[in-house]
Amino acid sequence: MNRSTGGIDLKKREAFAKLPSVDKVLANQKIQDLLKNYPRELILEATREIIQSKRKEIIDKNDDLDSFHIQEDVLINDVINSTKNKFQLSIKKVINATGIVIHTNLGRSKLSPKVQDELVNIAFGYSNLEYNLSKGKRGSRYDHLVDIIKRLTGAEDVLIVNNNAAAVLLVLNTIAKDGEVIVSRGELVEVGGSFRISSIMELGSGKLVEVGSTNKTHIQDYKGGLSEETKAIMKVHTSNYRILGFTESVGIEELKQEEEFKNIPIIEDLGSGVFVDLSKYGLTYEPTVIDSLKKGADIVTFSGDKMLGGPQAGIIVGKKEYIEKMKKNQLTRALRVDKMTIAALEATLRMYLDEEDAIRNIPTLKMITCSLKELDKKADVLLNRIQALNIDADIQKEKNVSQVGGGSMPLEKLDTYTVTIKPNKFSVSYLEKRLRNSDSHIIGRINEDKYILDVRTIEENEFDLIVKELKLIFN
Ligand SMILES: *Cc1c(COP(=O)(O)O)cnc(C)c1O
């Protein structure tokens, strides 16, 4: 060992000696106060980590060890912040500035504020979840939703499960177990999270009989798929893609007219459940649950948290004889919904009794139907607020397009206004990262080297937070 390293080793030992022990940190009054509100485990872990990081700092230092000193109050603050971070929920609220309304990664639909009281009431108390109040005896959790959904869709009966994938699984397992289901090759979709009709069929233990070709399926193809084992015909709404051009498919009405299919139930997986004819609001017509039943579908399944704008759920509507069978299927018990889902769904559905109420108060519908004029005004407000910050960046209002998302209405181009930010002193990706990791967790998009805030999915009351975070980042 040469002299100089010997000198450094000595200095390092001196520096190590300055580090407080875990016990000393724990004895600090601020940490004692912290112990009243946070688990000891987490505080201990944070303390060890902070001390360890200081050790590493000493090890990595070579010539500037003289300047090394421990500021105890800084170290204590680090422990406090680290403990608080560890205690935070992993699932956090974010600001969706992407303009994608049903953003699967960001929790799909947000519930209406009008649902909040009902949800909290039920979640934090006892309820008549499975209790019939008028008879004073056991009831069914599914009863709460039957009347309202029957009223809104005209269905004979209703069943609710955990999500639409579960709904399709339950339907196929009940109707088509050990038999065959005919599906057009043009409708064999895969949706997010690798949900494939074919895989669900395997789980449901039925056999898929594919008919037709990707772009064209004729009534003769369906007839060719028939056998002694045919238990159902399944139609799948190709919600997340479209086959355009030279195409042909067979509608439910057409299938219903054929003598051969008379006793074969027709199942339709609609994906997104729509109760409102959106063409009235300038959007492309999306098949509604009501229309699907009217055309003759025996069973229809759809999600609660896509276009419907409610909580995650799978809704099954249709003929009583099939729904009764599903209720008796043991799978139903495994796929059942929680009381919070029932409360949020019932309260959301109640708004549909008045279509205007639904459009105005269900965030998903409100954001999708928001007019360009309103978005323009909203973007002006945000633009002015950001410009007033006088930050070193190029800030513009620009026309752009937002998406419905969630695999719904893939071709719909929703015109929108955005506020774009191009920082002068640092990169756009740095800005994106800082906003994403800020306390408000702002999630926007980058396009052509500009950061884009699409006002369609941002609430006006979130502008304050965006402005606050921008100010912090640019100063
Ligand atoms: C989204 C979708 C599903 C799956 O619904 P989840 O509610 O996500 O389980 C199934 N089928 C179609 C056609 C869909 O669009």
Tab-separated table of C-alpha atoms and ligand atoms in Angstrom:
chain	number	residue	atom	x	y	z
A	1	MET	CA	0.000	0.000	0.000
A	2	ASN	CA	1.474	3.359	-0.914
A	3	ARG	CA	1.342	6.412	1.241
A	4	SER	CA	-1.312	8.313	-0.627
A	5	THR	CA	-3.870	5.466	-0.577
A	6	GLY	CA	-3.018	5.001	3.079
A	7	GLY	CA	-3.890	8.669	3.589
A	8	ILE	CA	-7.164	8.244	1.750
A	9	ASP	CA	-8.054	5.132	3.766
A	10	LEU	CA	-7.518	7.076	6.944
A	11	LYS	CA	-9.719	9.908	5.710
A	12	LYS	CA	-12.346	7.442	4.672
A	13	ARG	CA	-12.329	5.853	8.106
A	14	GLU	CA	-12.752	9.288	9.615
A	15	ALA	CA	-15.644	9.981	7.243
A	16	PHE	CA	-17.313	6.667	8.106
A	17	ALA	CA	-17.020	7.560	11.746
A	18	LYS	CA	-19.042	10.719	11.105
A	19	LEU	CA	-22.004	8.682	9.886
A	20	PRO	CA	-24.691	8.345	12.524
A	21	SER	CA	-25.788	4.877	13.618
A	22	VAL	CA	-29.293	3.602	12.882
A	23	ASP	CA	-30.077	3.889	16.591
A	24	LYS	CA	-28.978	7.505	16.650
A	25	VAL	CA	-31.213	8.353	13.695
A	26	LEU	CA	-34.155	6.584	15.326
A	27	ALA	CA	-33.600	8.553	18.537
A	28	ASN	CA	-33.967	11.867	16.665
A	29	GLN	CA	-37.111	13.720	17.725
A	30	LYS	CA	-38.349	14.169	14.136
A	31	ILE	CA	-38.025	10.441	13.538
A	32	GLN	CA	-39.754	9.729	16.835
A	33	ASP	CA	-42.642	11.869	15.574
A	34	LEU	CA	-42.579	10.021	12.261
A	35	LEU	CA	-42.919	6.718	14.144
A	36	LYS	CA	-46.335	7.803	15.367
A	37	ASN	CA	-47.718	7.808	11.822
A	38	TYR	CA	-45.577	5.435	9.793
A	39	PRO	CA	-44.633	1.764	10.242
A	40	ARG	CA	-41.316	1.176	12.040
A	41	GLU	CA	-40.337	-1.352	9.343
A	42	LEU	CA	-40.394	1.302	6.628
A	43	ILE	CA	-38.524	3.882	8.728
A	44	LEU	CA	-35.820	1.353	9.546
A	45	GLU	CA	-35.489	0.364	5.916
A	46	ALA	CA	-35.306	4.016	4.807
A	47	THR	CA	-32.690	4.794	7.495
A	48	ARG	CA	-30.499	1.860	6.468
A	49	GLU	CA	-30.747	2.801	2.816
A	50	ILE	CA	-29.860	6.444	3.388
A	51	ILE	CA	-26.878	5.545	5.585
A	52	GLN	CA	-25.777	2.970	3.011
A	53	SER	CA	-25.945	5.559	0.235
A	54	LYS	CA	-23.731	7.872	2.316
A	55	ARG	CA	-21.256	5.007	2.790
A	56	LYS	CA	-21.163	4.500	-0.930
A	57	GLU	CA	-20.557	8.200	-1.415
A	58	ILE	CA	-17.526	7.946	0.867
A	59	ILE	CA	-16.224	4.832	-0.891
A	60	ASP	CA	-16.535	6.478	-4.300
A	61	LYS	CA	-14.833	9.681	-3.231
A	62	ASN	CA	-11.060	9.872	-3.498
A	63	ASP	CA	-9.446	13.263	-3.173
A	64	ASP	CA	-12.232	15.514	-1.969
A	65	LEU	CA	-12.811	13.681	1.300
A	66	ASP	CA	-11.797	16.711	3.344
A	67	SER	CA	-14.943	18.438	2.250
A	68	PHE	CA	-17.083	15.473	3.268
A	69	HIS	CA	-19.330	16.124	6.179
A	70	ILE	CA	-22.674	14.889	7.307
A	71	GLN	CA	-25.459	17.368	7.775
A	72	GLU	CA	-27.630	15.534	10.203
A	73	ASP	CA	-30.809	17.522	9.536
A	74	VAL	CA	-30.453	16.825	5.794
A	75	LEU	CA	-30.017	13.124	6.467
A	76	ILE	CA	-33.037	13.079	8.753
A	77	ASN	CA	-35.103	14.833	6.076
A	78	ASP	CA	-33.970	12.260	3.529
A	79	VAL	CA	-35.167	9.495	5.828
A	80	ILE	CA	-38.516	11.226	6.304
A	81	ASN	CA	-39.041	11.743	2.558
A	82	SER	CA	-37.971	8.216	1.720
A	83	THR	CA	-40.338	6.772	4.341
A	84	LYS	CA	-43.240	8.833	3.018
A	85	ASN	CA	-42.465	7.689	-0.532
A	86	LYS	CA	-42.404	4.061	0.527
A	87	PHE	CA	-45.762	4.475	2.230
A	88	GLN	CA	-47.448	6.031	-0.817
A	89	LEU	CA	-49.863	3.898	-2.748
A	90	SER	CA	-48.398	2.410	-5.867
A	91	ILE	CA	-51.641	3.151	-7.685
A	92	LYS	CA	-51.891	6.901	-8.110
A	93	LYS	CA	-54.152	9.430	-9.657
A	94	VAL	CA	-52.787	10.837	-12.930
A	95	ILE	CA	-53.782	13.633	-15.279
A	96	ASN	CA	-54.688	12.241	-18.682
A	97	ALA	CA	-53.488	14.797	-21.222
A	98	THR	CA	-53.271	12.271	-24.074
A	99	GLY	CA	-56.708	12.974	-25.500
A	100	ILE	CA	-57.395	9.238	-25.511
A	101	VAL	CA	-60.690	9.075	-23.666
A	102	ILE	CA	-60.959	5.371	-22.797
A	103	HIS	CA	-57.264	4.939	-22.051
A	104	THR	CA	-56.750	1.316	-21.023
A	105	ASN	CA	-53.384	2.051	-19.373
A	106	LEU	CA	-54.857	4.947	-17.421
A	107	GLY	CA	-57.892	3.130	-16.030
A	108	ARG	CA	-60.317	3.328	-18.979
A	109	SER	CA	-63.454	5.226	-17.932
A	110	LYS	CA	-63.574	7.581	-15.003
A	111	LEU	CA	-66.716	7.466	-12.961
A	112	SER	CA	-69.098	10.374	-12.799
A	113	PRO	CA	-68.783	12.576	-9.698
A	114	LYS	CA	-72.521	11.971	-9.337
A	115	VAL	CA	-71.706	8.340	-8.516
A	116	GLN	CA	-69.344	9.195	-5.693
A	117	ASP	CA	-71.800	9.470	-2.814
A	118	GLU	CA	-73.508	6.187	-3.632
A	119	LEU	CA	-70.197	4.404	-4.027
A	120	VAL	CA	-68.768	5.695	-0.763
A	121	ASN	CA	-71.999	4.978	1.077
A	122	ILE	CA	-72.021	1.341	0.073
A	123	ALA	CA	-68.280	0.720	0.291
A	124	PHE	CA	-68.013	2.083	3.832
A	125	GLY	CA	-71.117	0.534	5.292
A	126	TYR	CA	-73.191	-2.598	5.464
A	127	SER	CA	-75.712	-2.916	2.674
A	128	ASN	CA	-78.521	-5.115	1.398
A	129	LEU	CA	-76.071	-6.642	-1.085
A	130	GLU	CA	-77.570	-10.123	-0.723
A	131	TYR	CA	-80.520	-9.358	1.450
A	132	ASN	CA	-84.112	-8.784	0.380
A	133	LEU	CA	-85.308	-5.939	2.573
A	134	SER	CA	-89.022	-6.350	1.904
A	135	LYS	CA	-89.046	-10.108	2.539
A	136	GLY	CA	-86.497	-10.019	5.330
A	137	LYS	CA	-84.513	-12.875	3.884
A	138	ARG	CA	-81.605	-13.727	1.671
A	139	GLY	CA	-81.541	-12.023	-1.714
A	140	SER	CA	-79.242	-11.953	-4.733
A	141	ARG	CA	-76.532	-9.417	-5.470
A	142	TYR	CA	-77.567	-9.435	-9.114
A	143	ASP	CA	-81.125	-8.303	-8.410
A	144	HIS	CA	-80.059	-4.705	-7.849
A	145	LEU	CA	-79.182	-4.235	-11.505
A	146	VAL	CA	-81.872	-6.294	-13.203
A	147	ASP	CA	-84.705	-3.760	-13.320
A	148	ILE	CA	-82.660	-0.823	-14.523
A	149	ILE	CA	-80.842	-2.780	-17.232
A	150	LYS	CA	-84.083	-4.395	-18.417
A	151	ARG	CA	-85.634	-0.952	-18.637
A	152	LEU	CA	-82.688	0.507	-20.546
A	153	THR	CA	-82.152	-2.345	-22.979
A	154	GLY	CA	-85.470	-4.166	-23.237
A	155	ALA	CA	-83.737	-7.431	-22.266
A	156	GLU	CA	-85.595	-10.319	-20.617
A	157	ASP	CA	-82.884	-10.895	-18.045
A	158	VAL	CA	-79.478	-9.680	-16.890
A	159	LEU	CA	-76.320	-10.985	-15.261
A	160	ILE	CA	-73.212	-9.051	-14.247
A	161	VAL	CA	-69.689	-10.453	-13.919
A	162	ASN	CA	-66.194	-9.094	-13.388
A	163	ASN	CA	-65.481	-7.917	-16.943
A	164	ASN	CA	-66.517	-8.596	-20.514
A	165	ALA	CA	-63.872	-11.291	-20.980
A	166	ALA	CA	-65.464	-13.104	-18.035
A	167	ALA	CA	-68.906	-12.540	-19.556
A	168	VAL	CA	-67.866	-14.193	-22.831
A	169	LEU	CA	-66.241	-17.044	-20.909
A	170	LEU	CA	-69.342	-17.642	-18.824
A	171	VAL	CA	-71.668	-17.493	-21.829
A	172	LEU	CA	-69.612	-19.951	-23.865
A	173	ASN	CA	-69.016	-22.285	-20.949
A	174	THR	CA	-72.731	-22.379	-20.198
A	175	ILE	CA	-74.130	-22.565	-23.722
A	176	ALA	CA	-71.453	-24.296	-25.740
A	177	LYS	CA	-69.599	-26.632	-23.386
A	178	ASP	CA	-68.584	-29.803	-25.240
A	179	GLY	CA	-70.224	-28.474	-28.376
A	180	GLU	CA	-69.407	-26.195	-31.276
A	181	VAL	CA	-69.742	-22.453	-31.839
A	182	ILE	CA	-69.723	-20.959	-35.323
A	183	VAL	CA	-67.738	-17.735	-35.744
A	184	SER	CA	-66.895	-15.797	-38.892
A	185	ARG	CA	-63.156	-15.516	-39.655
A	186	GLY	CA	-63.722	-11.789	-40.079
A	187	GLU	CA	-64.669	-11.528	-36.416
A	188	LEU	CA	-61.932	-13.480	-34.679
A	189	VAL	CA	-60.604	-10.501	-32.772
A	190	GLU	CA	-57.864	-10.052	-30.278
A	191	VAL	CA	-58.362	-7.149	-27.910
A	192	GLY	CA	-55.932	-5.611	-25.397
A	193	GLY	CA	-54.340	-7.888	-22.818
A	194	SER	CA	-54.405	-10.786	-25.318
A	195	PHE	CA	-58.075	-11.517	-25.045
A	196	ARG	CA	-58.811	-13.796	-27.991
A	197	ILE	CA	-62.162	-15.322	-28.689
A	198	SER	CA	-60.386	-18.552	-29.663
A	199	SER	CA	-58.546	-18.790	-26.327
A	200	ILE	CA	-61.685	-17.992	-24.382
A	201	MET	CA	-63.419	-20.782	-26.297
A	202	GLU	CA	-60.750	-23.228	-25.178
A	203	LEU	CA	-61.271	-22.178	-21.562
A	204	GLY	CA	-65.008	-22.400	-22.027
A	205	SER	CA	-64.383	-25.929	-23.364
A	206	GLY	CA	-66.305	-25.505	-26.564
A	207	LYS	CA	-65.006	-25.966	-30.091
A	208	LEU	CA	-64.683	-23.018	-32.417
A	209	VAL	CA	-65.855	-23.568	-35.961
A	210	GLU	CA	-64.449	-20.825	-38.153
A	211	VAL	CA	-66.367	-20.011	-41.290
A	212	GLY	CA	-65.923	-17.643	-44.231
A	213	SER	CA	-62.814	-15.638	-44.978
A	214	THR	CA	-61.258	-12.579	-43.359
A	215	ASN	CA	-63.034	-10.085	-45.577
A	216	LYS	CA	-66.174	-11.956	-46.588
A	217	THR	CA	-68.544	-14.321	-44.873
A	218	HIS	CA	-71.839	-15.319	-46.480
A	219	ILE	CA	-74.930	-16.956	-45.055
A	220	GLN	CA	-73.919	-20.142	-46.906
A	221	ASP	CA	-70.681	-20.213	-44.903
A	222	TYR	CA	-72.647	-20.242	-41.652
A	223	LYS	CA	-74.852	-23.019	-43.014
A	224	GLY	CA	-71.747	-24.987	-43.977
A	225	GLY	CA	-70.501	-24.725	-40.412
A	226	LEU	CA	-73.610	-26.332	-38.952
A	227	SER	CA	-73.428	-29.787	-37.409
A	228	GLU	CA	-75.184	-31.904	-34.811
A	229	GLU	CA	-72.836	-30.366	-32.284
A	230	THR	CA	-73.595	-26.697	-33.046
A	231	LYS	CA	-74.595	-25.006	-29.801
A	232	ALA	CA	-74.443	-21.374	-30.827
A	233	ILE	CA	-73.488	-18.814	-33.419
A	234	MET	CA	-71.265	-16.102	-32.122
A	235	LYS	CA	-71.015	-12.604	-33.560
A	236	VAL	CA	-68.181	-10.404	-32.389
A	237	HIS	CA	-68.263	-6.669	-32.869
A	238	THR	CA	-64.844	-5.919	-34.333
A	239	SER	CA	-64.517	-2.982	-32.039
A	240	ASN	CA	-60.803	-2.313	-32.374
A	241	TYR	CA	-60.315	-2.647	-36.123
A	242	ARG	CA	-62.268	-2.461	-39.321
A	243	ILE	CA	-62.074	-4.524	-42.448
A	244	LEU	CA	-62.613	-2.025	-45.213
A	245	GLY	CA	-63.125	-2.390	-48.950
A	246	PHE	CA	-64.328	-5.633	-50.503
A	247	THR	CA	-66.189	-6.957	-47.510
A	248	GLU	CA	-69.344	-8.758	-46.564
A	249	SER	CA	-70.698	-10.057	-43.318
A	250	VAL	CA	-73.967	-11.573	-42.213
A	251	GLY	CA	-76.148	-9.646	-39.804
A	252	ILE	CA	-78.105	-11.074	-36.920
A	253	GLU	CA	-81.419	-10.393	-38.670
A	254	GLU	CA	-80.332	-12.433	-41.649
A	255	LEU	CA	-79.216	-15.334	-39.486
A	256	LYS	CA	-82.491	-15.211	-37.591
A	257	GLN	CA	-84.491	-15.605	-40.801
A	258	GLU	CA	-82.961	-18.956	-41.635
A	259	GLU	CA	-84.951	-22.053	-40.725
A	260	GLU	CA	-81.726	-24.006	-40.081
A	261	PHE	CA	-80.713	-21.688	-37.255
A	262	LYS	CA	-84.101	-21.584	-35.587
A	263	ASN	CA	-83.080	-23.315	-32.385
A	264	ILE	CA	-79.541	-22.061	-32.239
A	265	PRO	CA	-78.875	-19.151	-29.912
A	266	ILE	CA	-77.073	-16.171	-31.370
A	267	ILE	CA	-74.542	-14.609	-29.046
A	268	GLU	CA	-73.164	-11.161	-29.728
A	269	ASP	CA	-70.073	-9.809	-28.033
A	270	LEU	CA	-70.441	-6.070	-28.483
A	271	GLY	CA	-67.239	-5.139	-26.647
A	272	SER	CA	-68.096	-1.560	-25.839
A	273	GLY	CA	-71.632	-1.284	-24.549
A	274	VAL	CA	-73.412	1.707	-25.998
A	275	PHE	CA	-76.876	2.730	-24.839
A	276	VAL	CA	-77.057	5.991	-26.762
A	277	ASP	CA	-77.201	6.398	-30.540
A	278	LEU	CA	-74.026	8.426	-30.938
A	279	SER	CA	-74.787	9.395	-34.536
A	280	LYS	CA	-77.081	12.007	-33.015
A	281	TYR	CA	-73.963	13.696	-31.683
A	282	GLY	CA	-72.066	13.722	-34.949
A	283	LEU	CA	-70.201	10.474	-34.349
A	284	THR	CA	-70.252	7.273	-36.372
A	285	TYR	CA	-73.113	4.969	-35.496
A	286	GLU	CA	-71.938	2.324	-33.051
A	287	PRO	CA	-74.334	-0.609	-32.564
A	288	THR	CA	-76.274	-0.137	-29.348
A	289	VAL	CA	-77.239	-2.932	-26.985
A	290	ILE	CA	-80.892	-2.157	-27.658
A	291	ASP	CA	-80.443	-2.561	-31.422
A	292	SER	CA	-78.549	-5.806	-31.035
A	293	LEU	CA	-81.386	-7.292	-28.964
A	294	LYS	CA	-84.002	-5.910	-31.347
A	295	LYS	CA	-82.284	-7.574	-34.280
A	296	GLY	CA	-82.692	-10.859	-32.473
A	297	ALA	CA	-79.485	-11.566	-30.552
A	298	ASP	CA	-80.316	-14.073	-27.813
A	299	ILE	CA	-77.406	-13.052	-25.623
A	300	VAL	CA	-75.378	-9.845	-25.740
A	301	THR	CA	-72.237	-9.127	-23.715
A	302	PHE	CA	-70.380	-5.838	-23.191
A	303	SER	CA	-68.030	-3.971	-20.859
A	304	GLY	CA	-69.079	-1.637	-18.082
A	305	ASP	CA	-66.061	0.656	-18.387
A	306	LYS	CA	-65.715	1.322	-22.087
A	307	MET	CA	-68.281	3.524	-23.855
A	308	LEU	CA	-70.793	2.915	-21.084
A	309	GLY	CA	-68.614	4.977	-18.756
A	310	GLY	CA	-69.138	2.934	-15.599
A	311	PRO	CA	-66.928	0.692	-13.457
A	312	GLN	CA	-65.146	-2.407	-14.749
A	313	ALA	CA	-67.797	-5.062	-15.262
A	314	GLY	CA	-69.079	-7.543	-17.814
A	315	ILE	CA	-72.758	-7.201	-18.545
A	316	ILE	CA	-74.751	-10.065	-20.021
A	317	VAL	CA	-78.278	-9.406	-21.284
A	318	GLY	CA	-80.678	-11.615	-23.167
A	319	LYS	CA	-83.166	-14.473	-23.010
A	320	LYS	CA	-84.139	-15.609	-19.569
A	321	GLU	CA	-83.701	-19.321	-20.324
A	322	TYR	CA	-79.978	-18.827	-21.039
A	323	ILE	CA	-79.318	-16.347	-18.251
A	324	GLU	CA	-80.983	-18.732	-15.758
A	325	LYS	CA	-78.550	-21.441	-16.838
A	326	MET	CA	-75.616	-19.079	-16.384
A	327	LYS	CA	-76.730	-18.188	-12.873
A	328	LYS	CA	-76.500	-21.888	-11.988
A	329	ASN	CA	-73.037	-22.273	-13.507
A	330	GLN	CA	-70.382	-22.582	-10.761
A	331	LEU	CA	-68.174	-20.209	-12.753
A	332	THR	CA	-70.565	-17.357	-11.925
A	333	ARG	CA	-69.487	-17.582	-8.292
A	334	ALA	CA	-65.850	-17.211	-9.308
A	335	LEU	CA	-66.571	-14.268	-11.597
A	336	ARG	CA	-68.897	-12.380	-9.309
A	337	VAL	CA	-68.770	-8.627	-8.837
A	338	ASP	CA	-68.109	-6.714	-5.671
A	339	LYS	CA	-70.609	-4.402	-3.947
A	340	MET	CA	-68.638	-1.344	-5.038
A	341	THR	CA	-69.045	-2.346	-8.661
A	342	ILE	CA	-72.761	-2.858	-8.187
A	343	ALA	CA	-73.184	0.522	-6.502
A	344	ALA	CA	-71.134	2.395	-9.111
A	345	LEU	CA	-72.802	0.605	-11.993
A	346	GLU	CA	-76.329	1.125	-10.715
A	347	ALA	CA	-75.667	4.808	-10.085
A	348	THR	CA	-74.110	5.220	-13.544
A	349	LEU	CA	-76.961	3.406	-15.266
A	350	ARG	CA	-79.527	5.542	-13.487
A	351	MET	CA	-78.224	8.550	-15.414
A	352	TYR	CA	-79.145	6.830	-18.667
A	353	LEU	CA	-82.825	7.138	-17.761
A	354	ASP	CA	-82.426	10.654	-19.131
A	355	GLU	CA	-80.114	10.582	-22.143
A	356	GLU	CA	-79.104	14.229	-21.759
A	357	ASP	CA	-78.227	13.604	-18.145
A	358	ALA	CA	-75.991	10.739	-19.276
A	359	ILE	CA	-74.220	12.791	-21.954
A	360	ARG	CA	-73.705	15.694	-19.555
A	361	ASN	CA	-72.602	13.778	-16.498
A	362	ILE	CA	-70.844	10.594	-17.569
A	363	PRO	CA	-67.257	11.717	-18.207
A	364	THR	CA	-66.587	9.246	-21.034
A	365	LEU	CA	-69.654	10.360	-22.991
A	366	LYS	CA	-69.092	13.996	-22.156
A	367	MET	CA	-65.508	13.939	-23.388
A	368	ILE	CA	-66.346	12.021	-26.563
A	369	THR	CA	-69.207	14.332	-27.508
A	370	CYS	CA	-67.495	17.580	-26.491
A	371	SER	CA	-67.786	20.128	-29.326
A	372	LEU	CA	-64.788	21.599	-31.101
A	373	LYS	CA	-65.946	25.047	-30.044
A	374	GLU	CA	-65.864	24.101	-26.372
A	375	LEU	CA	-62.456	22.482	-26.785
A	376	ASP	CA	-61.196	25.633	-28.493
A	377	LYS	CA	-62.326	27.740	-25.548
A	378	LYS	CA	-60.796	25.308	-23.074
A	379	ALA	CA	-57.491	25.303	-24.963
A	380	ASP	CA	-57.461	29.126	-24.926
A	381	VAL	CA	-57.761	29.111	-21.155
A	382	LEU	CA	-54.882	26.669	-20.761
A	383	LEU	CA	-52.786	28.506	-23.368
A	384	ASN	CA	-53.209	31.824	-21.555
A	385	ARG	CA	-52.379	30.297	-18.214
A	386	ILE	CA	-49.189	28.700	-19.533
A	387	GLN	CA	-48.151	31.799	-21.488
A	388	ALA	CA	-48.552	33.882	-18.357
A	389	LEU	CA	-45.794	31.804	-16.756
A	390	ASN	CA	-43.243	33.397	-19.102
A	391	ILE	CA	-41.293	30.178	-19.368
A	392	ASP	CA	-38.457	29.686	-21.809
A	393	ALA	CA	-40.420	27.680	-24.363
A	394	ASP	CA	-42.447	28.006	-27.518
A	395	ILE	CA	-46.106	27.638	-26.599
A	396	GLN	CA	-48.858	27.256	-29.196
A	397	LYS	CA	-52.446	26.257	-29.576
A	398	GLU	CA	-52.871	23.687	-32.341
A	399	LYS	CA	-55.615	21.682	-33.952
A	400	ASN	CA	-55.154	17.964	-33.628
A	401	VAL	CA	-57.151	14.746	-33.292
A	402	SER	CA	-57.993	12.752	-30.188
A	403	GLN	CA	-59.105	9.139	-29.996
A	404	VAL	CA	-61.945	7.345	-28.289
A	405	GLY	CA	-59.538	4.564	-27.229
A	406	GLY	CA	-60.217	1.304	-25.412
A	407	GLY	CA	-60.472	-0.396	-28.783
A	408	SER	CA	-63.680	1.506	-29.475
A	409	MET	CA	-64.496	3.376	-32.665
A	410	PRO	CA	-60.977	3.004	-34.111
A	411	LEU	CA	-61.680	5.096	-37.202
A	412	GLU	CA	-63.344	7.955	-35.405
A	413	LYS	CA	-61.260	11.091	-35.725
A	414	LEU	CA	-62.262	13.455	-32.966
A	415	ASP	CA	-61.098	16.960	-33.876
A	416	THR	CA	-59.575	18.681	-30.906
A	417	TYR	CA	-57.374	21.532	-29.750
A	418	THR	CA	-54.088	21.046	-27.964
A	419	VAL	CA	-51.577	23.251	-26.258
A	420	THR	CA	-48.047	22.418	-27.374
A	421	ILE	CA	-44.828	23.201	-25.535
A	422	LYS	CA	-41.364	23.171	-27.040
A	423	PRO	CA	-38.734	23.965	-24.407
A	424	ASN	CA	-35.769	26.049	-25.561
A	425	LYS	CA	-33.223	24.950	-22.967
A	426	PHE	CA	-33.875	21.232	-22.592
A	427	SER	CA	-35.343	18.356	-24.562
A	428	VAL	CA	-38.998	17.552	-25.009
A	429	SER	CA	-38.403	14.070	-23.634
A	430	TYR	CA	-36.940	15.606	-20.456
A	431	LEU	CA	-40.095	17.715	-20.084
A	432	GLU	CA	-42.287	14.646	-20.633
A	433	LYS	CA	-40.386	12.689	-18.006
A	434	ARG	CA	-40.526	15.484	-15.436
A	435	LEU	CA	-44.275	15.999	-15.898
A	436	ARG	CA	-44.884	12.240	-15.693
A	437	ASN	CA	-42.897	11.958	-12.468
A	438	SER	CA	-44.237	15.148	-10.923
A	439	ASP	CA	-46.634	15.052	-7.972
A	440	SER	CA	-49.552	15.410	-10.388
A	441	HIS	CA	-48.286	12.674	-12.754
A	442	ILE	CA	-49.202	14.420	-15.994
A	443	ILE	CA	-49.307	12.038	-18.952
A	444	GLY	CA	-49.138	13.757	-22.332
A	445	ARG	CA	-47.827	12.938	-25.780
A	446	ILE	CA	-44.770	13.923	-27.780
A	447	ASN	CA	-45.231	14.670	-31.434
A	448	GLU	CA	-42.777	16.266	-33.873
A	449	ASP	CA	-40.522	17.300	-31.020
A	450	LYS	CA	-43.298	19.096	-29.174
A	451	TYR	CA	-45.010	18.192	-25.942
A	452	ILE	CA	-48.768	17.999	-26.447
A	453	LEU	CA	-51.517	18.601	-23.934
A	454	ASP	CA	-54.892	17.588	-25.409
A	455	VAL	CA	-57.580	19.470	-23.509
A	456	ARG	CA	-60.293	16.908	-24.351
A	457	THR	CA	-59.282	14.630	-21.487
A	458	ILE	CA	-58.080	17.315	-19.073
A	459	GLU	CA	-60.514	18.775	-16.545
A	460	GLU	CA	-60.426	22.550	-16.151
A	461	ASN	CA	-59.781	22.076	-12.459
A	462	GLU	CA	-56.574	20.243	-13.388
A	463	PHE	CA	-55.131	23.307	-15.158
A	464	ASP	CA	-53.843	24.662	-11.825
A	465	LEU	CA	-51.787	21.531	-11.267
A	466	ILE	CA	-50.361	21.571	-14.795
A	467	VAL	CA	-49.378	25.226	-14.442
A	468	LYS	CA	-47.837	24.577	-11.033
A	469	GLU	CA	-45.706	21.673	-12.267
A	470	LEU	CA	-44.575	23.559	-15.389
A	471	LYS	CA	-43.484	26.456	-13.202
A	472	LEU	CA	-41.426	24.107	-11.016
A	473	ILE	CA	-39.790	22.422	-13.978
A	474	PHE	CA	-38.889	25.581	-15.884
A	475	ASN	CA	-37.555	27.507	-12.867
B	1	LIG	C1	-62.869	-5.015	-24.816
B	1	LIG	C2	-63.477	-6.222	-25.424
B	1	LIG	C3	-63.560	-7.421	-24.697
B	1	LIG	C4	-62.997	-7.550	-23.312
B	1	LIG	O1	-63.695	-6.762	-22.404
B	1	LIG	P1	-63.094	-6.490	-20.939
B	1	LIG	O2	-64.155	-5.702	-20.258
B	1	LIG	O3	-61.824	-5.752	-21.155
B	1	LIG	O4	-62.860	-7.806	-20.305
B	1	LIG	C5	-64.148	-8.497	-25.305
B	1	LIG	N1	-64.642	-8.417	-26.557
B	1	LIG	C6	-64.573	-7.282	-27.297
B	1	LIG	C7	-65.139	-7.262	-28.696
B	1	LIG	C8	-63.995	-6.147	-26.746
B	1	LIG	O5	-63.918	-5.023	-27.465
